[in-house]
XYZ file of C-alpha atoms in Angstrom:
671
model
C 87.593 90.204 111.849
C 84.354 91.224 112.638
C 84.446 94.915 114.686
C 82.958 94.696 117.850
C 80.413 97.384 118.559
C 81.206 99.986 121.546
C 77.586 101.270 121.908
C 75.509 100.374 124.289
C 71.983 100.477 122.826
C 68.727 101.389 124.923
C 65.277 101.330 123.584
C 61.657 101.522 124.954
C 59.934 98.515 126.088
C 56.651 99.148 123.962
C 59.246 99.478 121.052
C 60.908 96.336 121.265
C 57.383 94.721 122.247
C 56.218 96.282 118.811
C 59.480 94.544 116.923
C 58.734 91.551 118.849
C 55.323 91.247 116.888
C 56.974 92.282 113.660
C 59.478 89.905 113.853
C 56.589 86.435 114.826
C 54.937 88.074 112.329
C 57.770 88.544 109.475
C 58.949 84.869 110.291
C 55.844 83.221 109.727
C 56.059 79.495 107.584
C 54.540 80.838 105.076
C 57.248 83.599 104.676
C 59.786 81.408 104.028
C 58.302 78.791 101.694
C 60.259 79.847 99.316
C 63.522 80.449 100.855
C 65.648 77.721 102.494
C 64.479 73.955 102.727
C 63.785 73.642 105.925
C 60.469 71.741 105.679
C 61.288 70.015 102.069
C 63.100 66.586 101.792
C 66.918 66.688 100.493
C 68.742 69.646 99.851
C 68.623 72.446 97.380
C 72.100 73.777 97.809
C 75.450 72.363 95.568
C 78.061 70.930 97.078
C 81.605 72.452 96.763
C 85.071 69.962 97.038
C 87.311 72.163 99.001
C 90.804 73.066 98.047
C 94.315 71.466 98.795
C 93.750 68.429 101.543
C 91.455 65.607 100.140
C 90.428 64.478 103.564
C 87.873 67.057 104.323
C 84.434 66.823 103.582
C 82.818 68.399 101.083
C 81.061 72.460 101.639
C 77.923 73.791 100.673
C 78.423 75.921 97.852
C 76.552 78.943 98.972
C 78.895 82.003 97.302
C 77.173 81.880 93.979
C 73.830 83.996 95.452
C 72.688 86.260 92.826
C 71.718 89.706 93.617
C 68.322 90.130 94.090
C 68.415 87.008 96.190
C 71.302 88.823 99.037
C 69.318 91.522 98.454
C 65.758 90.281 99.464
C 67.405 89.048 102.487
C 68.826 91.767 103.796
C 66.044 93.890 102.982
C 63.345 91.666 104.347
C 64.825 88.618 106.463
C 68.001 90.505 108.317
C 68.158 94.218 108.953
C 64.788 95.889 107.594
C 64.883 99.314 108.620
C 67.325 98.785 111.414
C 69.957 101.913 112.389
C 73.412 101.181 112.052
C 74.104 100.669 115.984
C 71.750 97.791 115.795
C 73.202 95.903 112.930
C 74.413 93.314 115.425
C 71.640 92.699 117.095
C 69.070 92.270 114.112
C 71.934 89.623 112.913
C 71.523 87.690 115.957
C 68.044 87.899 116.215
C 67.927 86.262 111.711
C 70.342 83.966 112.924
C 68.117 82.544 116.372
C 65.178 81.830 113.782
C 67.223 79.843 111.243
C 70.707 78.603 113.051
C 70.545 75.914 114.051
C 72.061 75.302 116.908
C 73.884 72.426 117.197
C 74.619 69.020 115.583
C 76.495 70.254 112.387
C 80.151 70.180 111.098
C 81.894 73.555 109.485
C 85.188 74.157 108.352
C 87.269 77.079 110.270
C 89.515 79.255 107.745
C 91.904 80.974 108.816
C 94.716 83.283 106.883
C 97.183 80.133 108.185
C 95.129 77.206 108.651
C 92.054 75.340 108.545
C 90.807 72.675 110.521
C 87.265 70.498 110.713
C 85.317 71.201 113.888
C 82.292 70.366 114.987
C 79.637 72.784 116.561
C 77.598 72.427 120.359
C 76.332 75.036 120.300
C 76.272 79.136 119.231
C 76.547 82.319 121.008
C 74.027 84.722 119.230
C 74.876 87.793 120.239
C 78.311 87.898 119.819
C 77.653 86.312 116.823
C 79.765 82.780 117.290
C 79.687 79.346 117.439
C 80.991 77.294 120.311
C 83.195 74.148 118.584
C 85.065 71.734 119.656
C 87.488 69.542 117.345
C 86.478 66.622 115.063
C 87.507 63.344 115.470
C 89.626 62.266 113.779
C 91.628 65.767 113.553
C 92.096 67.155 110.781
C 94.183 70.394 110.010
C 95.645 71.633 106.964
C 98.499 74.753 107.531
C 101.132 76.450 105.948
C 103.480 74.853 108.062
C 103.449 71.615 110.649
C 103.411 73.948 113.629
C 99.297 73.505 113.945
C 98.964 70.123 115.573
C 96.403 68.281 117.547
C 97.745 70.011 121.356
C 98.501 73.079 119.401
C 94.840 73.689 118.309
C 93.303 72.623 121.594
C 95.588 75.245 123.151
C 93.643 77.739 120.692
C 90.627 76.521 121.082
C 90.870 77.237 124.925
C 92.121 80.266 124.813
C 89.416 81.462 122.927
C 86.927 79.573 125.199
C 85.774 77.261 122.186
C 84.322 80.430 120.326
C 84.789 81.442 116.686
C 83.507 83.784 114.772
C 80.486 82.970 112.428
C 81.716 83.982 109.193
C 85.092 81.673 109.450
C 82.926 78.756 109.224
C 82.371 76.820 106.237
C 79.219 74.654 106.569
C 80.298 70.772 106.342
C 77.580 70.055 102.957
C 74.790 67.479 104.254
C 72.192 65.926 101.443
C 69.320 65.773 104.303
C 68.122 69.514 103.607
C 68.142 69.709 107.615
C 71.487 72.481 107.234
C 70.598 74.693 103.980
C 69.457 78.038 106.157
C 72.193 77.730 108.367
C 74.622 77.638 105.265
C 72.545 80.305 104.086
C 72.516 82.226 107.058
C 76.343 81.726 107.459
C 77.004 82.772 103.910
C 74.972 86.048 104.346
C 76.706 87.292 107.400
C 79.906 86.057 105.848
C 79.228 88.675 102.877
C 77.913 91.107 105.458
C 81.131 92.128 107.148
C 83.103 91.557 103.827
C 81.643 93.468 101.744
C 79.254 95.386 102.783
C 80.257 96.607 106.412
C 82.486 99.481 107.266
C 84.185 99.780 110.824
C 83.207 103.424 110.643
C 79.329 102.736 110.221
C 78.301 102.944 113.476
C 79.656 106.347 113.851
C 77.452 107.666 110.683
C 74.135 109.108 111.078
C 72.284 106.545 113.311
C 68.951 106.503 111.429
C 66.420 103.886 110.350
C 68.284 103.810 106.910
C 70.954 101.820 107.009
C 69.888 99.687 104.300
C 68.839 102.095 101.731
C 71.969 104.770 102.904
C 74.432 102.031 102.802
C 73.822 97.781 102.165
C 71.812 98.418 98.895
C 74.656 101.333 96.907
C 77.659 98.791 98.621
C 75.644 95.726 97.524
C 74.648 97.216 93.481
C 78.293 98.233 92.845
C 79.671 94.689 94.434
C 77.593 92.845 91.685
C 78.290 96.137 88.882
C 81.983 94.957 89.318
C 81.469 91.453 89.240
C 79.321 91.874 85.903
C 81.861 93.834 84.151
C 79.288 96.752 84.426
C 82.159 99.455 86.523
C 85.659 100.595 84.982
C 88.569 98.246 85.923
C 90.306 101.445 86.907
C 87.263 102.963 88.533
C 87.587 99.533 90.633
C 91.294 99.645 91.540
C 90.820 103.249 92.925
C 87.872 102.219 95.240
C 89.896 99.411 96.880
C 92.413 102.474 97.083
C 90.393 104.807 98.448
C 88.507 101.542 100.731
C 92.025 100.742 102.264
C 93.121 104.218 102.791
C 90.048 104.860 104.447
C 90.418 101.391 106.804
C 94.115 102.213 107.559
C 93.219 106.124 108.497
C 90.520 105.355 110.506
C 92.297 102.617 112.384
C 95.052 105.137 113.410
C 92.018 107.728 114.069
C 90.749 106.026 116.459
C 93.706 105.463 118.365
C 94.638 108.911 118.802
C 90.937 109.711 119.782
C 91.512 106.538 122.015
C 94.544 107.765 123.407
C 93.627 111.446 124.080
C 90.037 110.310 126.175
C 92.267 107.884 128.781
C 93.945 110.854 129.562
C 92.705 113.572 131.463
C 95.860 115.693 131.422
C 95.613 118.561 129.510
C 99.661 118.661 128.434
C 101.352 119.719 125.413
C 101.105 116.288 124.003
C 97.623 115.641 124.128
C 96.864 118.945 122.663
C 98.987 117.594 119.695
C 97.153 114.736 119.098
C 94.256 116.392 119.349
C 95.607 118.173 116.100
C 97.025 114.929 115.007
C 92.898 113.680 115.395
C 91.297 116.048 113.678
C 93.551 115.812 110.506
C 93.310 112.352 110.680
C 89.070 112.970 110.977
C 89.356 115.341 107.633
C 91.200 112.761 105.809
C 88.571 109.858 106.755
C 85.465 111.929 105.626
C 87.164 113.109 102.717
C 87.590 109.786 101.685
C 84.739 108.349 102.800
C 82.552 110.944 99.805
C 84.582 109.616 97.655
C 83.459 106.483 98.662
C 80.149 107.106 98.888
C 80.393 109.528 95.333
C 82.072 105.591 93.433
C 79.018 103.371 95.541
C 76.156 105.751 94.505
C 74.936 104.456 90.818
C 73.811 107.719 90.007
C 76.462 109.719 91.399
C 79.376 107.194 89.527
C 77.694 107.808 86.066
C 77.238 111.635 86.846
C 80.644 112.305 87.578
C 82.195 109.570 85.325
C 85.988 108.587 86.069
C 89.253 109.416 83.742
C 91.365 106.624 83.388
C 93.243 108.028 80.689
C 94.025 111.347 81.640
C 97.832 110.847 82.568
C 98.342 109.216 79.251
C 102.036 110.797 78.028
C 102.679 111.589 74.559
C 106.088 110.465 72.681
C 106.733 113.026 70.723
C 108.471 113.657 67.641
C 110.123 111.400 66.468
C 113.997 111.024 67.441
C 114.839 111.564 63.370
C 112.410 114.476 63.014
C 110.618 112.403 60.174
C 107.145 112.310 60.213
C 105.943 108.621 58.788
C 102.922 107.378 56.739
C 101.195 104.197 57.982
C 99.311 101.977 55.784
C 97.034 98.534 57.207
C 95.939 96.774 54.270
C 93.601 93.958 54.768
C 95.245 92.568 51.141
C 96.978 94.159 49.248
C 97.142 94.025 45.236
C 99.343 95.767 42.543
C 96.187 98.365 41.308
C 95.416 99.310 45.408
C 98.919 100.248 45.077
C 98.527 102.206 42.397
C 96.143 104.120 43.994
C 97.300 104.651 47.532
C 100.210 105.916 45.874
C 98.823 108.375 43.436
C 95.630 109.290 46.438
C 98.154 109.536 50.196
C 101.144 108.376 49.511
C 102.829 110.935 46.911
C 102.491 114.727 49.399
C 102.166 117.763 46.960
C 106.071 118.009 47.702
C 107.317 115.009 46.028
C 109.218 114.660 48.706
C 110.469 111.395 50.035
C 107.927 110.020 52.531
C 108.875 107.290 54.409
C 105.656 104.680 54.207
C 105.193 101.613 57.368
C 103.081 98.793 56.716
C 101.116 96.783 59.391
C 99.262 94.198 59.902
C 96.376 95.302 61.999
C 95.241 99.134 63.275
C 95.888 98.842 66.909
C 99.273 97.911 65.822
C 100.112 101.126 63.766
C 98.834 103.664 66.219
C 100.916 102.255 68.709
C 103.773 102.674 66.496
C 102.593 106.471 65.453
C 104.624 110.113 66.894
C 103.770 113.192 67.010
C 102.174 113.992 62.978
C 102.225 110.946 61.558
C 99.679 109.469 59.729
C 97.409 106.021 59.440
C 95.958 104.992 56.202
C 93.425 101.643 56.808
C 92.669 100.185 53.665
C 89.190 98.500 52.945
C 88.499 95.866 54.898
C 86.621 94.250 58.337
C 89.647 94.499 60.989
C 88.667 93.053 64.182
C 90.897 94.122 67.383
C 91.123 92.797 70.591
C 92.246 96.124 72.615
C 91.964 99.969 73.234
C 93.613 102.704 70.838
C 95.078 105.211 73.404
C 96.201 108.332 70.623
C 98.146 110.949 73.157
C 99.663 112.540 69.718
C 98.786 114.269 67.198
C 98.547 111.672 64.470
C 95.617 111.235 61.841
C 93.452 108.008 61.026
C 91.968 107.571 58.244
C 90.163 104.736 55.795
C 91.030 105.006 52.529
C 87.379 104.620 51.265
C 83.869 104.580 52.563
C 83.220 103.900 55.766
C 81.222 101.036 55.154
C 83.800 99.467 53.688
C 86.447 100.205 56.454
C 85.315 98.325 59.321
C 87.054 98.100 63.489
C 84.964 95.955 65.212
C 86.107 95.298 68.897
C 86.754 91.690 70.111
C 87.247 90.699 73.477
C 86.572 92.352 77.305
C 87.606 95.931 77.833
C 86.601 99.278 79.200
C 86.576 101.229 76.329
C 87.897 101.572 72.460
C 89.225 104.712 71.975
C 91.113 107.099 73.962
C 92.122 110.003 73.077
C 94.296 112.704 74.914
C 96.230 114.473 71.538
C 96.379 117.929 70.917
C 94.733 117.729 67.365
C 93.696 114.212 66.869
C 91.605 113.455 63.804
C 89.815 110.430 62.263
C 87.874 110.056 59.742
C 86.153 107.601 57.198
C 86.084 104.771 59.372
C 82.981 102.755 61.281
C 83.654 101.504 64.084
C 81.690 98.876 66.025
C 81.897 98.386 69.872
C 81.675 95.355 72.168
C 81.544 93.928 75.435
C 82.585 97.394 76.715
C 82.295 99.562 79.669
C 82.907 102.557 79.419
C 81.621 104.758 75.273
C 83.580 104.282 72.131
C 85.343 107.012 72.260
C 86.685 109.459 74.651
C 88.123 112.392 74.323
C 90.223 113.636 77.686
C 92.431 115.996 76.940
C 92.902 118.176 73.309
C 91.073 118.634 70.599
C 89.255 115.276 68.100
C 87.830 115.624 65.004
C 85.632 112.859 63.673
C 84.308 113.014 60.343
C 82.138 111.041 57.985
C 82.539 108.201 60.787
C 80.168 105.451 61.625
C 80.253 104.693 65.115
C 77.767 101.948 66.067
C 78.080 101.561 70.011
C 76.898 99.209 72.799
C 77.675 101.351 76.233
C 77.932 105.401 76.056
C 78.415 106.884 73.058
C 81.368 109.508 72.716
C 82.108 111.210 76.131
C 83.891 114.418 75.882
C 85.400 115.290 79.509
C 86.317 117.978 80.761
C 88.735 120.635 79.318
C 88.642 118.584 76.028
C 87.185 119.740 72.739
C 85.471 117.307 70.228
C 84.451 118.406 66.768
C 81.944 115.623 65.094
C 81.173 116.529 61.583
C 78.939 115.052 58.913
C 78.945 111.176 61.441
C 76.533 108.879 62.246
C 75.872 107.208 65.619
C 73.072 105.145 67.349
C 73.256 101.663 69.629
C 74.163 103.303 72.841
C 72.543 101.921 75.727
C 73.302 105.135 77.849
C 73.325 108.474 76.251
C 75.059 109.099 72.405
C 77.209 111.873 73.119
C 78.072 113.011 76.977
C 79.388 116.624 77.220
C 81.233 117.455 80.728
C 81.377 120.836 82.156
C 84.910 122.943 80.668
C 84.516 120.977 77.345
C 84.251 122.542 73.922
C 81.715 120.124 71.814
C 81.186 121.090 68.190
C 77.699 118.955 66.293
C 77.728 119.604 62.603
C 75.323 117.719 60.330
C 75.540 114.358 62.310
C 72.732 111.549 62.905
C 72.226 110.644 66.103
C 69.680 107.832 66.549
C 68.636 104.408 68.595
C 70.197 105.818 72.018
C 68.956 105.715 75.261
C 69.645 109.669 75.262
C 70.709 111.741 71.959
C 72.654 113.945 73.782
C 73.719 114.428 77.438
C 75.032 118.094 78.684
C 76.478 117.587 82.053
C 76.839 120.780 83.972
C 76.583 120.391 87.372
C 80.031 121.537 89.323
C 79.441 125.112 89.417
C 81.976 125.811 91.551
C 84.585 124.227 89.925
C 84.327 124.439 86.221
C 82.363 126.607 83.638
C 79.635 126.157 81.705
C 80.636 123.714 78.498
C 80.532 125.663 74.860
C 78.231 123.890 72.249
C 77.766 124.355 69.210
C 74.946 122.000 67.210
C 73.818 122.946 63.340
C 71.731 120.833 61.704
C 71.928 118.052 63.722
C 69.124 115.022 63.241
C 68.258 113.249 66.524
C 65.773 111.099 66.228
C 64.738 107.360 67.759
C 66.331 107.666 71.170
C 64.524 106.130 74.275
C 64.448 109.420 76.086
C 65.177 112.642 75.439
C 67.121 114.380 72.594
C 68.944 116.517 74.507
C 68.754 116.175 78.049
C 71.016 119.189 80.566
C 72.420 117.999 84.280
C 72.946 120.678 85.978
C 71.829 121.506 89.738
C 69.070 122.597 91.213
C 67.310 125.840 93.446
C 64.700 124.232 96.113
C 62.637 126.501 94.025
C 63.412 124.732 90.620
C 62.704 121.272 92.080
C 59.144 122.271 93.520
C 58.795 123.454 89.369
C 60.091 120.283 88.284
C 58.031 118.736 91.100
C 54.937 120.832 89.026
C 55.542 120.413 86.048
C 55.798 116.477 86.646
C 52.123 116.296 87.970
C 51.459 118.260 85.623
C 52.541 116.284 82.618
C 50.117 113.000 84.114
C 47.532 115.056 83.687
C 47.530 116.767 80.164
C 49.056 115.801 76.752
C 52.768 116.778 76.086
C 54.113 117.881 72.834
C 56.601 115.211 72.572
C 54.144 112.664 71.005
C 52.212 115.156 68.510
C 54.410 113.543 65.622
C 53.912 110.140 66.333
C 50.108 110.705 67.109
C 49.840 113.134 63.602
C 51.787 109.440 62.028
C 49.628 107.179 63.394
C 46.537 109.630 62.234
C 47.272 109.597 58.880
C 47.555 105.836 58.773
C 43.820 105.370 60.194
C 42.660 108.006 57.568
C 43.065 107.211 54.062
C 41.153 109.175 52.407
C 42.847 112.810 53.906
C 46.492 111.547 53.849
C 47.444 114.695 52.101
C 46.034 116.684 54.345
C 47.185 115.080 57.188
C 50.673 115.057 56.169
C 50.401 118.612 55.716
C 49.384 119.091 58.979
C 52.852 117.092 60.112
C 54.637 118.268 58.203
C 54.073 122.146 59.857
C 53.713 120.437 63.048
C 57.592 119.111 62.839
C 59.050 122.368 61.389
C 56.719 124.155 64.261
C 58.375 121.989 67.032
C 62.115 122.005 65.730
C 62.523 125.585 65.957
C 60.641 125.987 69.190
C 62.943 122.609 70.609
C 66.337 124.790 68.848
C 65.656 127.926 70.374
C 64.537 126.273 73.847
C 67.929 124.577 74.259
C 69.924 127.210 73.429
C 67.795 129.905 75.935
C 68.088 127.369 79.011
C 71.512 126.458 78.302
C 71.899 130.360 77.610
C 70.566 131.160 80.968
C 72.700 128.260 82.812
C 75.780 130.288 81.438
C 74.221 133.214 82.391
C 73.422 132.467 85.949
C 77.286 130.799 86.174
C 78.658 134.089 84.918
C 77.248 136.113 87.773
C 78.488 133.484 90.458
C 82.001 133.826 88.728
C 81.691 137.623 88.879
C 80.378 137.837 92.279
C 83.076 135.663 93.496
C 86.065 137.719 91.683
C 83.979 140.677 93.534
C 84.404 139.259 96.885
C 88.538 138.492 96.430
C 88.874 142.499 95.148
C 88.252 141.866 91.700
C 85.312 144.570 90.671
C 86.638 144.919 86.651
C 85.270 141.559 85.300
C 85.319 141.176 81.970
C 81.371 140.470 80.958
C 82.402 140.567 76.819
C 85.546 137.794 77.845
C 83.018 135.505 80.132
C 80.316 135.690 77.302
C 82.092 134.276 74.422
C 83.697 131.648 76.449
C 80.096 130.895 77.330
C 78.681 131.109 74.043
C 76.276 128.703 72.539
C 75.232 128.045 69.140
C 72.244 125.652 68.515
C 70.338 126.057 65.363
C 68.660 123.875 62.326
C 68.527 120.277 64.580
C 65.421 118.062 64.418
C 63.987 115.991 66.773
C 62.189 113.345 65.751
C 60.222 110.205 67.621
C 61.855 110.819 70.587
C 60.536 108.911 73.754
C 60.141 111.512 76.667
C 60.333 114.777 73.931
C 62.958 116.817 72.236
C 64.367 118.408 75.747
C 64.649 117.580 79.350
C 66.236 119.280 82.336
C 67.954 116.592 84.686
C 67.797 118.738 88.202
C 70.226 117.257 90.679
C 70.988 118.468 94.647
C 74.028 116.827 95.383
C 74.514 116.523 98.832
C 76.662 114.840 100.988
C 73.980 112.453 101.942
C 73.130 111.454 98.935
C 71.395 113.248 95.546
C 67.844 114.490 95.115
C 66.600 114.798 91.348
C 63.865 115.533 89.570
C 63.328 116.279 85.641
C 60.912 118.404 83.531
C 60.240 117.964 79.938
C 60.245 120.231 77.355
């Protein structure tokens, strides 16, 4: 049911006149030439056969609208720049312009029955239709108690007025009722998916669409198009239901207090209870806003497998070698026995054979090994590794390929204390999260090839990654995401053809220390954005500096394009190829040195600031002898010998984020 708005809105007469003139200009015939079919013969909407009773007539098919269709309708025609307290009035004004006031039929749907009605009028301020039962009487219900007489009594109790969003317009080929069906669909969708009962009590400013409608609409379609992890969707729905339940309790407590003028002990208890409920509601609302905002949802991420339990040691105490053969031949078995299956101790080793890599990993206990023979394996599922196991390919990475099939949130999730993955090529398809997530413990990735589709590798808070001699490419997000409080060591890797090369998240100053990062001799090239991006909170002065550098960067050439420009110059002047190539090499060497030192300096400065804040907090708590050496060791960062080439926006950039309850302000600085 639609919550009734309780506030009385008083608006200046001059303002009302301006709104009326704006509405008349916005709602000209030209503005609606491509929306609906009021002046066109025949309908442009499809039809849907109702479920259940075949006697019901077909209805307009309107629930298939695309994101931009709903976005345009709410922004341009329905809500515009209204306040939260003005939403109902703006919707009523919109309906007055597009809704046929009478002469159409609809199916009235509730949780317990469906009945065919005819619309004889519309109460626009209340967003209700005045209806009467159609002849012949058509009704379908869960039981037989809803007879003609029963429905007539029910309508009389409701004064024959029904909420518009409970009506589904009966299909008509003439096109006369297209806009009516679309308008009711927009109202129905708004109150089902966008409106929250607490919206009226939020900041009542002229930005309701930007602040609430757009992020919720985008989240709805991101969920429909499988761009949000299923666990995060379930968590959002859980937060939403909890918030609605607690808010209803809060309203009941508040109403009981306001209706009672006595200063009794019971009322004081109610006030305390109301304050506790209010705090819980505000906390849940902030969580909902975090998930609704696409930028914050991307920055903060979601730890779905954080509580995955390890099996531990096998009950017998034995450790097993799991072998996954694509095809097993005598020669391959001999080679395996010589190279992998006979340890130096020459003790008997238990060996198990499996059909596919996922089955082998699922059968592992603490300390087991999985050996995957050459072949191209297609896996429909997620590798959730919670024990310390070793997963290796027998051969070169291109010879041992594991390719993901089917839709899913991610591919590899690692929570074990010490996991090693080597000599494999991982190919990701149809995933929402990255190709490999390190949630807890340490994961070593050695001599692997990772062909990504969304984000590449994610190193979560308190997790550790050692990536050596590997190649990662194709991520639509960052190749490697490094969260606060994590440890990431990258040695001799290639990270290329991603949205960003490496994304370092250092935004939770009060909760986590800076990540510890070692980057040595990596080749980071051909990424669409930056080679390395640092995300961290911004001070007001830094936001001003960021804006100034952005402005300056628009009028002066940047260093990021030097290597590309030099390469292009060498092609334009064939007679000077040798000299210009030498100049290019010198420029690249200089840029690589500057990029490494710049990244190290900025990361070190961020760590130093955090160390100072941490020391200050300890001092305020009475701990005056903070160990600077210990903190500096925890913050140690080594960045050297890395090469940055042909990255679209340059080698290194800082993403300043000012996270506030009302939203987020961001800025970029480019190096």
